[in-house]
Amino acid sequence: MYLTERLNSGAYEKLGHEQLAAQLSEDLQRESSDHHLRVRYFIDPHVSESPGDVVREQNDRAEHCRKISYGISAQLDHGSTAILTIKELVEPELSRSAYEVALASIADAPALVIDLRECVGGDPNTVALLCSHLFDVRTQLSSVVPRATPTEHFWAEPSRYKTRFGSRKPVFVAVANFTFSGAEMLAYDLQASGRASVVGEITGGGANPCAFHWPTPHFSLLLPEASSVNPITGTNWEGCGVVPDEHCSGDKALSRAIELARVAINF
């Protein structure tokens, strides 16, 4: 095994804790080609969850999510286009209220741009929550297929929300190479269903859902444990990323998406 060879060669002996985590991450990703694989070091020891709880990377997960405003913000661009900026798809048990307020605030806009250029990913349930505001009929999204447990299916459920953006107005998604994981699921599912056009760079290519593990109280391991399957394409974006409908650099993707949205509504 590559890591054993690296260990026996002394490659890790003189590294500090953070350097060790970074080097292990690099070596794991090199061997697996899966950029989800990651080791991180924390000065404060991990506080174990209660039995049945989802294992998280932050001891203060709720406080972390509050500080980042639950990963979402909304604004109107000169009254013509709504812009949703999403930096983390925080799990619904923490973010539902923030997402529903943001989504309700843009429901009447004539066009929508979703900015995922700096989104690290997140919970597929939050992808489903957001998509529920963008469809008018119940729509299947990508499923998560674990190694052992039953497949988990995700659906846009528009009937839950009387106030929503709906399916008839244009949606554009701005992405960059940094866009990853759950953010790619959102872009991929909207693109595959024909609900949105994707603008920007090919995304990072991480389609294997993961879980956090703690080999020691100070080192976390993010480990892929499933795969994603879209019901339309029969595949996913692992290793290849989401390919934009319109290519441009990541730093220009938002402005280009807004421009396309304005053209779509003759603004």
Short mmCIF file of C-alpha atoms in Angstrom, two decimals:
data_model
loop_
_atom_site.label_atom_id
_atom_site.label_comp_id
_atom_site.label_asym_id
_atom_site.label_seq_id
_atom_site.Cartn_x
_atom_site.Cartn_y
_atom_site.Cartn_z
CA MET A 1 0.00 0.00 0.00
CA TYR A 2 1.27 3.44 -0.93
CA LEU A 3 0.76 4.97 2.53
CA THR A 4 2.67 2.11 4.15
CA GLU A 5 5.53 2.64 1.72
CA ARG A 6 5.52 6.35 2.51
CA LEU A 7 5.48 5.64 6.24
CA ASN A 8 8.34 3.13 6.02
CA SER A 9 10.38 5.58 3.96
CA GLY A 10 10.18 8.16 6.76
CA ALA A 11 8.15 10.63 4.69
CA TYR A 12 5.95 11.57 7.65
CA GLU A 13 8.51 11.56 10.48
CA LYS A 14 9.46 15.25 10.65
CA LEU A 15 6.10 16.77 9.81
CA GLY A 16 4.08 18.86 12.23
CA HIS A 17 0.46 17.96 12.86
CA GLU A 18 -1.03 20.24 10.21
CA GLN A 19 1.68 19.36 7.71
CA LEU A 20 1.04 15.67 8.36
CA ALA A 21 -2.69 16.09 7.73
CA ALA A 22 -2.03 17.98 4.50
CA GLN A 23 0.50 15.39 3.28
CA LEU A 24 -1.79 12.47 4.11
CA SER A 25 -4.62 14.19 2.22
CA GLU A 26 -2.38 14.71 -0.79
CA ASP A 27 -1.17 11.09 -0.75
CA LEU A 28 -4.68 9.66 -0.32
CA GLN A 29 -6.05 11.74 -3.17
CA ARG A 30 -3.09 10.86 -5.37
CA GLU A 31 -3.69 7.15 -4.96
CA SER A 32 -7.49 7.19 -5.12
CA SER A 33 -8.12 10.12 -7.50
CA ASP A 34 -10.97 10.99 -5.10
CA HIS A 35 -10.67 14.56 -3.91
CA HIS A 36 -13.19 13.98 -1.14
CA LEU A 37 -10.59 12.02 0.82
CA ARG A 38 -9.16 14.40 3.40
CA VAL A 39 -7.37 14.39 6.73
CA ARG A 40 -7.49 17.45 8.99
CA TYR A 41 -5.87 18.28 12.32
CA PHE A 42 -7.65 20.11 15.16
CA ILE A 43 -5.98 21.49 18.28
CA ASP A 44 -9.11 20.93 20.34
CA PRO A 45 -10.04 17.25 20.70
CA HIS A 46 -13.20 16.00 19.07
CA VAL A 47 -16.24 15.66 21.32
CA SER A 48 -17.90 12.33 20.57
CA GLU A 49 -21.50 12.40 19.39
CA SER A 50 -24.32 10.65 21.16
CA PRO A 51 -25.28 7.24 19.73
CA GLY A 52 -27.25 7.71 16.52
CA ASP A 53 -26.04 11.26 15.85
CA VAL A 54 -24.40 12.17 12.56
CA VAL A 55 -20.65 12.58 13.05
CA ARG A 56 -19.57 16.17 12.32
CA GLU A 57 -16.19 17.79 11.87
CA GLN A 58 -16.81 20.79 14.13
CA ASN A 59 -17.47 20.46 17.85
CA ASP A 60 -19.49 23.69 17.55
CA ARG A 61 -21.34 22.79 14.34
CA ALA A 62 -24.41 24.90 15.11
CA GLU A 63 -22.30 27.93 16.00
CA HIS A 64 -20.18 27.49 12.86
CA CYS A 65 -23.29 27.44 10.68
CA ARG A 66 -24.72 30.49 12.43
CA LYS A 67 -21.49 32.42 11.81
CA ILE A 68 -21.62 31.71 8.08
CA SER A 69 -25.34 32.67 7.96
CA TYR A 70 -26.13 29.04 7.16
CA GLY A 71 -24.26 29.27 3.88
CA ILE A 72 -26.82 31.26 1.89
CA SER A 73 -27.59 34.86 0.97
CA ALA A 74 -30.08 36.42 -1.46
CA GLN A 75 -30.25 39.72 -3.31
CA LEU A 76 -31.89 41.34 -6.33
CA ASP A 77 -29.72 42.71 -9.14
CA HIS A 78 -31.36 46.01 -10.11
CA GLY A 79 -34.76 44.38 -9.72
CA SER A 80 -34.29 42.10 -12.73
CA THR A 81 -32.49 39.02 -11.47
CA ALA A 82 -32.41 37.28 -8.11
CA ILE A 83 -28.99 36.06 -7.01
CA LEU A 84 -28.63 33.25 -4.51
CA THR A 85 -25.07 32.91 -3.25
CA ILE A 86 -24.45 29.54 -1.62
CA LYS A 87 -21.15 28.72 0.06
CA GLU A 88 -22.23 25.65 1.99
CA LEU A 89 -25.32 23.46 1.71
CA VAL A 90 -25.83 23.26 5.46
CA GLU A 91 -27.99 20.38 6.66
CA PRO A 92 -31.72 21.28 6.85
CA GLU A 93 -32.02 20.63 10.58
CA LEU A 94 -29.89 23.74 11.05
CA SER A 95 -30.49 25.76 7.87
CA ARG A 96 -34.13 25.22 6.87
CA SER A 97 -35.42 28.54 8.21
CA ALA A 98 -32.58 30.52 6.60
CA TYR A 99 -33.08 28.79 3.25
CA GLU A 100 -36.85 29.21 3.27
CA VAL A 101 -36.58 32.92 4.10
CA ALA A 102 -33.99 33.46 1.34
CA LEU A 103 -35.96 31.45 -1.22
CA ALA A 104 -39.25 33.15 -0.39
CA SER A 105 -37.59 36.55 -0.83
CA ILE A 106 -36.74 35.80 -4.47
CA ALA A 107 -39.89 33.88 -5.41
CA ASP A 108 -41.34 36.76 -7.47
CA ALA A 109 -38.14 37.61 -9.35
CA PRO A 110 -38.33 37.15 -13.15
CA ALA A 111 -35.03 35.23 -13.31
CA LEU A 112 -32.62 33.51 -10.92
CA VAL A 113 -28.86 33.06 -10.79
CA ILE A 114 -27.43 30.60 -8.26
CA ASP A 115 -23.79 31.37 -7.49
CA LEU A 116 -21.96 28.16 -6.50
CA ARG A 117 -18.44 29.31 -7.39
CA GLU A 118 -17.26 29.17 -3.76
CA CYS A 119 -19.49 26.36 -2.53
CA VAL A 120 -17.67 23.54 -0.75
CA GLY A 121 -20.67 21.19 -0.98
CA GLY A 122 -22.92 19.92 1.75
CA ASP A 123 -26.07 17.95 2.43
CA PRO A 124 -28.10 16.41 -0.45
CA ASN A 125 -31.23 17.02 1.62
CA THR A 126 -30.51 20.74 1.27
CA VAL A 127 -30.15 20.27 -2.48
CA ALA A 128 -33.64 18.74 -2.45
CA LEU A 129 -34.98 21.58 -0.30
CA LEU A 130 -33.68 24.20 -2.74
CA CYS A 131 -34.85 22.29 -5.82
CA SER A 132 -38.33 22.03 -4.31
CA HIS A 133 -38.64 25.78 -4.92
CA LEU A 134 -37.61 25.48 -8.58
CA PHE A 135 -40.07 22.85 -9.82
CA ASP A 136 -43.86 22.64 -10.01
CA VAL A 137 -44.16 18.85 -9.95
CA ARG A 138 -42.48 16.24 -7.81
CA THR A 139 -39.12 15.51 -9.47
CA GLN A 140 -36.54 12.87 -8.68
CA LEU A 141 -32.99 14.11 -8.15
CA SER A 142 -29.77 12.12 -7.86
CA SER A 143 -29.84 9.13 -5.54
CA VAL A 144 -27.11 8.10 -3.11
CA VAL A 145 -26.08 4.47 -3.41
CA PRO A 146 -24.11 3.29 -0.33
CA ARG A 147 -21.92 0.20 -0.23
CA ALA A 148 -24.23 -1.72 2.10
CA THR A 149 -27.36 0.14 3.24
CA PRO A 150 -30.36 0.77 0.94
CA THR A 151 -30.21 3.45 -1.75
CA GLU A 152 -31.41 6.88 -0.59
CA HIS A 153 -33.53 8.77 -3.12
CA PHE A 154 -33.86 12.55 -3.14
CA TRP A 155 -36.84 14.43 -4.56
CA ALA A 156 -37.86 18.00 -5.22
CA GLU A 157 -41.16 18.34 -3.34
CA PRO A 158 -42.76 21.61 -4.56
CA SER A 159 -46.13 20.91 -2.97
CA ARG A 160 -44.60 21.70 0.42
CA TYR A 161 -44.09 25.35 -0.49
CA LYS A 162 -46.94 27.60 -1.61
CA THR A 163 -44.51 30.47 -2.21
CA ARG A 164 -41.74 29.39 -4.56
CA PHE A 165 -39.86 30.50 -7.65
CA GLY A 166 -41.42 27.70 -9.69
CA SER A 167 -40.49 25.98 -12.92
CA ARG A 168 -41.40 28.50 -15.61
CA LYS A 169 -38.80 31.23 -15.11
CA PRO A 170 -35.14 31.00 -16.22
CA VAL A 171 -32.43 29.74 -13.88
CA PHE A 172 -28.68 29.98 -14.43
CA VAL A 173 -26.00 28.41 -12.23
CA ALA A 174 -22.54 30.01 -11.96
CA VAL A 175 -19.76 27.52 -11.18
CA ALA A 176 -15.97 27.33 -10.94
CA ASN A 177 -13.39 24.59 -10.63
CA PHE A 178 -13.67 25.06 -6.85
CA THR A 179 -17.37 24.08 -6.91
CA PHE A 180 -17.51 20.62 -5.35
CA SER A 181 -19.56 17.71 -4.04
CA GLY A 182 -23.12 18.69 -3.01
CA ALA A 183 -22.80 21.92 -4.97
CA GLU A 184 -22.05 19.84 -8.04
CA MET A 185 -25.09 17.69 -7.31
CA LEU A 186 -27.24 20.80 -7.38
CA ALA A 187 -25.76 22.04 -10.65
CA TYR A 188 -25.78 18.58 -12.25
CA ASP A 189 -29.38 17.74 -11.31
CA LEU A 190 -30.72 21.11 -12.48
CA GLN A 191 -28.79 20.80 -15.73
CA ALA A 192 -29.77 17.17 -16.38
CA SER A 193 -33.45 17.94 -15.82
CA GLY A 194 -33.26 20.91 -18.20
CA ARG A 195 -34.25 23.24 -15.38
CA ALA A 196 -31.10 25.40 -15.47
CA SER A 197 -28.14 26.33 -17.64
CA VAL A 198 -24.69 26.07 -16.08
CA VAL A 199 -22.13 28.83 -16.70
CA GLY A 200 -18.41 28.88 -15.86
CA GLU A 201 -15.66 26.29 -15.47
CA ILE A 202 -15.74 22.51 -15.26
CA THR A 203 -16.30 21.75 -11.58
CA GLY A 204 -14.13 19.74 -9.19
CA GLY A 205 -15.55 16.27 -9.87
CA GLY A 206 -16.53 14.89 -6.45
CA ALA A 207 -19.66 12.74 -6.62
CA ASN A 208 -19.01 10.20 -3.86
CA PRO A 209 -20.89 11.10 -0.66
CA CYS A 210 -18.78 10.89 2.48
CA ALA A 211 -18.85 10.52 6.22
CA PHE A 212 -16.52 11.90 8.88
CA HIS A 213 -14.44 9.56 11.03
CA TRP A 214 -12.09 10.33 13.90
CA PRO A 215 -9.07 7.96 13.95
CA THR A 216 -7.82 10.03 16.91
CA PRO A 217 -9.49 12.88 18.81
CA HIS A 218 -7.31 15.40 16.93
CA PHE A 219 -7.39 14.05 13.35
CA SER A 220 -10.53 13.77 11.23
CA LEU A 221 -10.86 11.60 8.12
CA LEU A 222 -13.42 12.40 5.44
CA LEU A 223 -14.09 9.05 3.77
CA PRO A 224 -16.21 8.42 0.63
CA GLU A 225 -18.78 5.71 1.37
CA ALA A 226 -21.30 5.84 -1.49
CA SER A 227 -21.85 6.97 -5.07
CA SER A 228 -24.39 9.26 -6.72
CA VAL A 229 -26.65 8.30 -9.63
CA ASN A 230 -28.79 10.75 -11.57
CA PRO A 231 -32.08 9.23 -12.83
CA ILE A 232 -31.79 10.94 -16.23
CA THR A 233 -28.14 10.39 -17.11
CA GLY A 234 -27.70 7.13 -15.19
CA THR A 235 -24.32 8.35 -14.01
CA ASN A 236 -22.71 11.26 -12.13
CA TRP A 237 -19.91 13.83 -12.20
CA GLU A 238 -17.19 11.87 -10.37
CA GLY A 239 -13.76 12.65 -11.79
CA CYS A 240 -15.13 14.61 -14.75
CA GLY A 241 -16.99 17.46 -13.05
CA VAL A 242 -20.11 19.23 -14.21
CA VAL A 243 -19.51 20.50 -17.75
CA PRO A 244 -20.99 23.98 -18.23
CA ASP A 245 -23.45 24.80 -20.99
CA GLU A 246 -21.46 28.00 -21.47
CA HIS A 247 -17.76 28.05 -20.68
CA CYS A 248 -15.99 31.04 -19.17
CA SER A 249 -13.52 31.63 -16.34
CA GLY A 250 -14.80 31.27 -12.82
CA ASP A 251 -14.24 34.94 -12.01
CA LYS A 252 -16.52 35.92 -14.90
CA ALA A 253 -19.16 33.23 -14.43
CA LEU A 254 -21.49 35.28 -12.22
CA SER A 255 -21.52 38.35 -14.43
CA ARG A 256 -22.02 36.18 -17.52
CA ALA A 257 -24.87 34.28 -15.86
CA ILE A 258 -26.56 37.56 -14.92
CA GLU A 259 -26.14 38.79 -18.50
CA LEU A 260 -27.73 35.60 -19.85
CA ALA A 261 -30.57 35.89 -17.36
CA ARG A 262 -31.30 39.45 -18.48
CA VAL A 263 -31.34 38.36 -22.12
CA ALA A 264 -33.72 35.53 -21.26
CA ILE A 265 -36.25 37.96 -19.77
CA ASN A 266 -35.58 40.74 -22.34
CA PHE A 267 -34.40 43.11 -19.62
#
